[in-house]
Short mmCIF file of C-alpha atoms in Angstrom, two decimals:
data_model
loop_
_atom_site.label_atom_id
_atom_site.label_comp_id
_atom_site.label_asym_id
_atom_site.label_seq_id
_atom_site.Cartn_x
_atom_site.Cartn_y
_atom_site.Cartn_z
CA UNK A 1 -52.30 28.05 -23.12
CA UNK A 2 -53.03 24.79 -23.11
CA UNK A 3 -51.40 23.81 -26.30
CA UNK A 4 -48.02 25.14 -24.78
CA UNK A 5 -48.23 23.03 -21.67
CA UNK A 6 -48.94 19.92 -23.58
CA UNK A 7 -46.05 21.03 -26.11
CA UNK A 8 -43.58 21.77 -22.94
CA UNK A 9 -44.74 18.21 -21.59
CA UNK A 10 -43.77 16.28 -24.69
CA UNK A 11 -40.54 17.71 -25.25
CA UNK A 12 -39.61 16.97 -21.56
CA UNK A 13 -40.87 13.33 -21.83
CA UNK A 14 -39.02 13.08 -25.36
CA UNK A 15 -35.72 14.37 -23.39
CA UNK A 16 -36.51 12.18 -20.23
CA UNK A 17 -36.97 9.29 -22.71
CA UNK A 18 -33.54 10.18 -24.61
CA UNK A 19 -31.49 10.62 -21.35
CA UNK A 20 -33.12 6.83 -20.13
CA UNK A 21 -31.74 5.43 -23.62
CA UNK A 22 -28.16 6.73 -23.12
CA UNK A 23 -28.04 5.38 -19.58
CA UNK A 24 -29.25 1.68 -20.59
CA UNK A 25 -26.82 2.21 -23.64
CA UNK A 26 -24.14 2.91 -21.33
CA UNK A 27 -25.05 0.48 -18.83
CA UNK A 28 -25.46 -2.51 -21.84
CA UNK A 29 -22.18 -1.26 -23.46
CA UNK A 30 -20.36 -1.59 -20.40
CA UNK A 31 -21.77 -5.15 -19.44
CA UNK A 32 -20.34 -6.18 -22.69
CA UNK A 33 -17.09 -5.26 -22.12
CA UNK A 34 -17.30 -6.74 -18.53
CA UNK A 35 -14.95 -9.84 -17.96
CA UNK A 36 -16.34 -13.26 -16.34
CA UNK A 37 -15.18 -15.46 -14.04
CA UNK A 38 -16.27 -18.87 -13.68
CA UNK A 39 -15.07 -20.96 -10.50
CA UNK A 40 -14.59 -25.01 -10.23
CA UNK A 41 -17.63 -25.30 -8.21
CA UNK A 42 -19.83 -23.78 -11.09
CA UNK A 43 -20.22 -20.21 -9.25
CA UNK A 44 -20.43 -17.60 -12.07
CA UNK A 45 -19.07 -13.96 -11.38
CA UNK A 46 -19.91 -11.61 -14.12
CA UNK A 47 -19.34 -7.89 -14.61
CA UNK A 48 -15.82 -8.01 -13.26
CA UNK A 49 -12.25 -6.90 -14.51
CA UNK A 50 -9.86 -9.45 -14.92
CA UNK A 51 -6.12 -7.56 -13.66
CA UNK A 52 -3.95 -10.92 -13.74
CA UNK A 53 -4.52 -14.28 -14.99
CA UNK A 54 -1.90 -16.81 -14.08
CA UNK A 55 -2.34 -20.69 -13.56
CA UNK A 56 -1.59 -20.36 -10.05
CA UNK A 57 -3.42 -17.03 -9.10
CA UNK A 58 -6.40 -15.23 -10.71
CA UNK A 59 -6.81 -11.24 -9.54
CA UNK A 60 -9.79 -9.39 -10.65
CA UNK A 61 -11.88 -6.35 -9.31
CA UNK A 62 -15.30 -6.96 -8.38
CA UNK A 63 -17.07 -3.93 -7.59
CA UNK A 64 -14.97 -1.75 -5.30
CA UNK A 65 -13.09 -4.64 -4.37
CA UNK A 66 -10.12 -6.65 -5.38
CA UNK A 67 -10.53 -10.46 -5.25
CA UNK A 68 -7.66 -13.02 -5.60
CA UNK A 69 -8.45 -16.77 -6.04
CA UNK A 70 -6.14 -19.47 -6.11
CA UNK A 71 -6.13 -20.82 -10.02
CA UNK A 72 -7.19 -24.23 -9.09
CA UNK A 73 -10.47 -22.90 -7.98
CA UNK A 74 -11.01 -21.29 -11.48
CA UNK A 75 -12.44 -23.34 -14.06
CA UNK A 76 -12.32 -20.60 -16.88
CA UNK A 77 -12.29 -16.94 -17.74
CA UNK A 78 -13.70 -15.04 -20.38
CA UNK A 79 -11.79 -11.36 -20.77
CA UNK A 80 -13.37 -8.85 -23.01
CA UNK A 81 -11.93 -9.18 -26.55
CA UNK A 82 -13.34 -7.62 -29.40
CA UNK A 83 -10.79 -9.95 -31.55
CA UNK A 84 -11.28 -13.32 -29.60
CA UNK A 85 -15.24 -12.94 -29.34
CA UNK A 86 -15.78 -14.34 -32.85
CA UNK A 87 -13.68 -17.42 -32.13
CA UNK A 88 -15.33 -18.02 -29.06
CA UNK A 89 -18.88 -17.68 -30.78
CA UNK A 90 -17.88 -20.27 -33.22
CA UNK A 91 -16.60 -22.61 -30.91
CA UNK A 92 -19.71 -22.00 -28.48
CA UNK A 93 -21.97 -23.05 -31.47
CA UNK A 94 -19.65 -25.77 -32.97
CA UNK A 95 -19.04 -23.96 -35.89
CA UNK A 96 -15.13 -25.23 -36.29
CA UNK A 97 -14.45 -24.24 -39.73
CA UNK A 98 -15.91 -20.59 -38.98
CA UNK A 99 -13.35 -20.64 -35.75
CA UNK A 100 -10.47 -21.77 -37.50
CA UNK A 101 -10.96 -19.02 -40.42
CA UNK A 102 -11.66 -16.52 -37.56
CA UNK A 103 -8.65 -17.40 -35.82
CA UNK A 104 -6.49 -17.88 -39.58
CA UNK A 105 -7.45 -14.06 -40.15
CA UNK A 106 -6.44 -12.79 -36.28
CA UNK A 107 -2.86 -14.66 -36.77
CA UNK A 108 -1.68 -11.81 -38.64
CA UNK A 109 -2.69 -9.13 -36.50
CA UNK A 110 -0.26 -9.47 -34.18
CA UNK A 111 -2.02 -9.68 -30.84
CA UNK A 112 -0.06 -9.48 -27.86
CA UNK A 113 0.11 -10.66 -24.38
CA UNK A 114 -2.95 -12.74 -22.87
CA UNK A 115 -4.77 -11.93 -26.36
CA UNK A 116 -1.92 -13.84 -28.01
CA UNK A 117 -1.71 -16.66 -25.67
CA UNK A 118 -5.38 -17.55 -25.64
CA UNK A 119 -5.83 -17.27 -29.54
CA UNK A 120 -3.17 -19.93 -29.52
CA UNK A 121 -4.89 -22.42 -27.08
CA UNK A 122 -7.99 -21.81 -28.68
CA UNK A 123 -6.54 -22.50 -31.85
CA UNK A 124 -5.64 -26.02 -30.33
CA UNK A 125 -8.90 -26.18 -28.99
CA UNK A 126 -10.72 -26.39 -32.00
CA UNK A 127 -8.43 -28.63 -33.77
CA UNK A 128 -9.08 -30.97 -30.50
CA UNK A 129 -12.70 -30.80 -30.85
CA UNK A 130 -12.76 -30.81 -34.57
CA UNK A 131 -10.77 -34.41 -34.25
CA UNK A 132 -7.90 -33.25 -35.63
CA UNK A 133 -5.66 -34.40 -32.46
CA UNK A 134 -2.24 -34.33 -34.06
CA UNK A 135 -2.72 -30.51 -35.11
CA UNK A 136 -3.77 -30.14 -31.31
CA UNK A 137 -0.95 -31.62 -29.79
CA UNK A 138 1.44 -29.72 -32.13
CA UNK A 139 -0.26 -26.29 -31.23
CA UNK A 140 -0.63 -26.95 -27.64
CA UNK A 141 3.10 -27.91 -27.44
CA UNK A 142 3.99 -24.64 -28.92
CA UNK A 143 1.68 -22.85 -26.38
CA UNK A 144 3.47 -24.58 -23.33
CA UNK A 145 6.65 -24.07 -24.64
CA UNK A 146 5.95 -20.13 -24.98
CA UNK A 147 3.94 -19.44 -21.78
CA UNK A 148 5.52 -21.72 -19.18
CA UNK A 149 7.40 -19.09 -17.95
CA UNK A 150 4.95 -16.22 -17.56
CA UNK A 151 2.68 -18.95 -15.92
CA UNK A 152 -0.34 -17.99 -18.38
CA UNK A 153 -3.63 -19.25 -17.18
CA UNK A 154 -4.40 -21.58 -19.91
CA UNK A 155 -1.20 -23.76 -19.50
CA UNK A 156 -2.69 -26.43 -17.71
CA UNK A 157 -5.48 -26.51 -20.04
CA UNK A 158 -2.72 -26.62 -22.55
CA UNK A 159 -1.11 -29.54 -20.91
CA UNK A 160 -4.41 -31.62 -20.81
CA UNK A 161 -5.35 -31.28 -24.06
CA UNK A 162 -1.92 -32.75 -25.13
CA UNK A 163 -3.33 -35.91 -23.07
CA UNK A 164 -6.89 -35.78 -24.67
CA UNK A 165 -4.99 -35.34 -28.07
CA UNK A 166 -3.00 -38.59 -27.32
CA UNK A 167 -6.09 -40.53 -26.15
CA UNK A 168 -7.83 -39.58 -29.51
CA UNK A 169 -4.87 -40.87 -31.66
CA UNK A 170 -4.62 -43.95 -29.28
CA UNK A 171 -0.99 -43.35 -27.45
CA UNK A 172 -2.18 -44.56 -23.98
CA UNK A 173 1.53 -44.32 -22.67
CA UNK A 174 2.10 -40.66 -23.94
CA UNK A 175 -1.20 -39.63 -22.70
CA UNK A 176 -0.24 -40.85 -19.35
CA UNK A 177 3.02 -38.75 -19.59
CA UNK A 178 1.39 -35.59 -20.25
CA UNK A 179 -1.32 -36.18 -17.52
CA UNK A 180 1.32 -36.61 -14.89
CA UNK A 181 2.61 -33.46 -16.05
CA UNK A 182 -0.44 -31.73 -14.10
CA UNK A 183 0.58 -32.79 -10.48
CA UNK A 184 1.96 -29.28 -9.79
CA UNK A 185 -1.33 -27.49 -11.04
CA UNK A 186 -3.06 -28.28 -7.72
CA UNK A 187 -5.94 -30.80 -6.77
CA UNK A 188 -8.39 -29.86 -9.04
CA UNK A 189 -6.10 -30.77 -12.16
CA UNK A 190 -4.28 -33.78 -10.18
CA UNK A 191 -7.90 -35.56 -9.96
CA UNK A 192 -8.56 -34.46 -13.75
CA UNK A 193 -5.06 -36.06 -14.53
CA UNK A 194 -5.93 -39.49 -12.78
CA UNK A 195 -8.70 -40.00 -14.60
CA UNK A 196 -6.95 -39.30 -17.83
CA UNK A 197 -4.22 -41.67 -16.82
CA UNK A 198 -7.00 -44.32 -16.17
CA UNK A 199 -8.22 -43.69 -19.89
CA UNK A 200 -4.25 -43.86 -21.15
CA UNK A 201 -3.75 -46.92 -19.15
CA UNK A 202 -6.78 -48.72 -20.53
CA UNK A 203 -5.57 -47.95 -24.05
CA UNK A 204 -2.56 -49.27 -23.35
CA UNK A 205 -4.16 -52.62 -22.27
CA UNK A 206 -3.11 -52.35 -18.45
CA UNK A 207 -6.63 -52.97 -17.31
CA UNK A 208 -5.65 -53.85 -13.61
CA UNK A 209 -3.71 -50.50 -13.19
CA UNK A 210 -6.59 -48.52 -15.01
CA UNK A 211 -9.54 -50.04 -12.75
CA UNK A 212 -7.06 -49.24 -9.89
CA UNK A 213 -7.08 -45.87 -11.10
CA UNK A 214 -10.59 -45.27 -12.08
CA UNK A 215 -11.49 -46.42 -8.10
CA UNK A 216 -8.91 -44.13 -6.72
CA UNK A 217 -10.72 -40.97 -8.57
CA UNK A 218 -14.38 -42.48 -7.67
CA UNK A 219 -13.37 -42.88 -4.00
CA UNK A 220 -12.05 -39.00 -3.82
CA UNK A 221 -14.13 -36.80 -1.96
CA UNK A 222 -13.77 -34.24 -4.24
CA UNK A 223 -14.84 -36.36 -7.35
#
């Protein structure tokens, strides 16, 4: 009798454990599939679903609420993508050859929409951080041309990337032109652009103007 009770109790315990494993696994998998929004003030918002991401506005679901943020207030977004995750991971770990290899494999997969746009942006970013400024500028240029009308979220990032590429190439005047092109994208981008302009002016040996621009950034309350 006691054996029967013990056997029944053990079966019940195993069933309970199995149920808990399923629940935890489902929760873990759902967390992996969640999107992330990072605000310009550094606040990270996990477990959301990005509904729309444009440079002027990011819309996402957080629980039962729909949240709208001005694009200028969003530092970065990460939408769940099995295709893009290997590229992102390689970039985060500083393994740029692996990132470019992953990008090369994805180029022929026919990605559409935001995944195709982000893949192209990431390609430019990898070339830039890998010290291949000329290649980065070429990729960013194509990105801007292809995504300007759709107002893709990464558009100002790509324009800024072109400015950074020009700085790396020692082309101060060209860098200024790209940084000045960030004016329509909001106060945060304007401030970053001014810092880039200051660097461009310095490279162009316009030291007085460069110092004035640096001071302008330093004196800005948002700096």
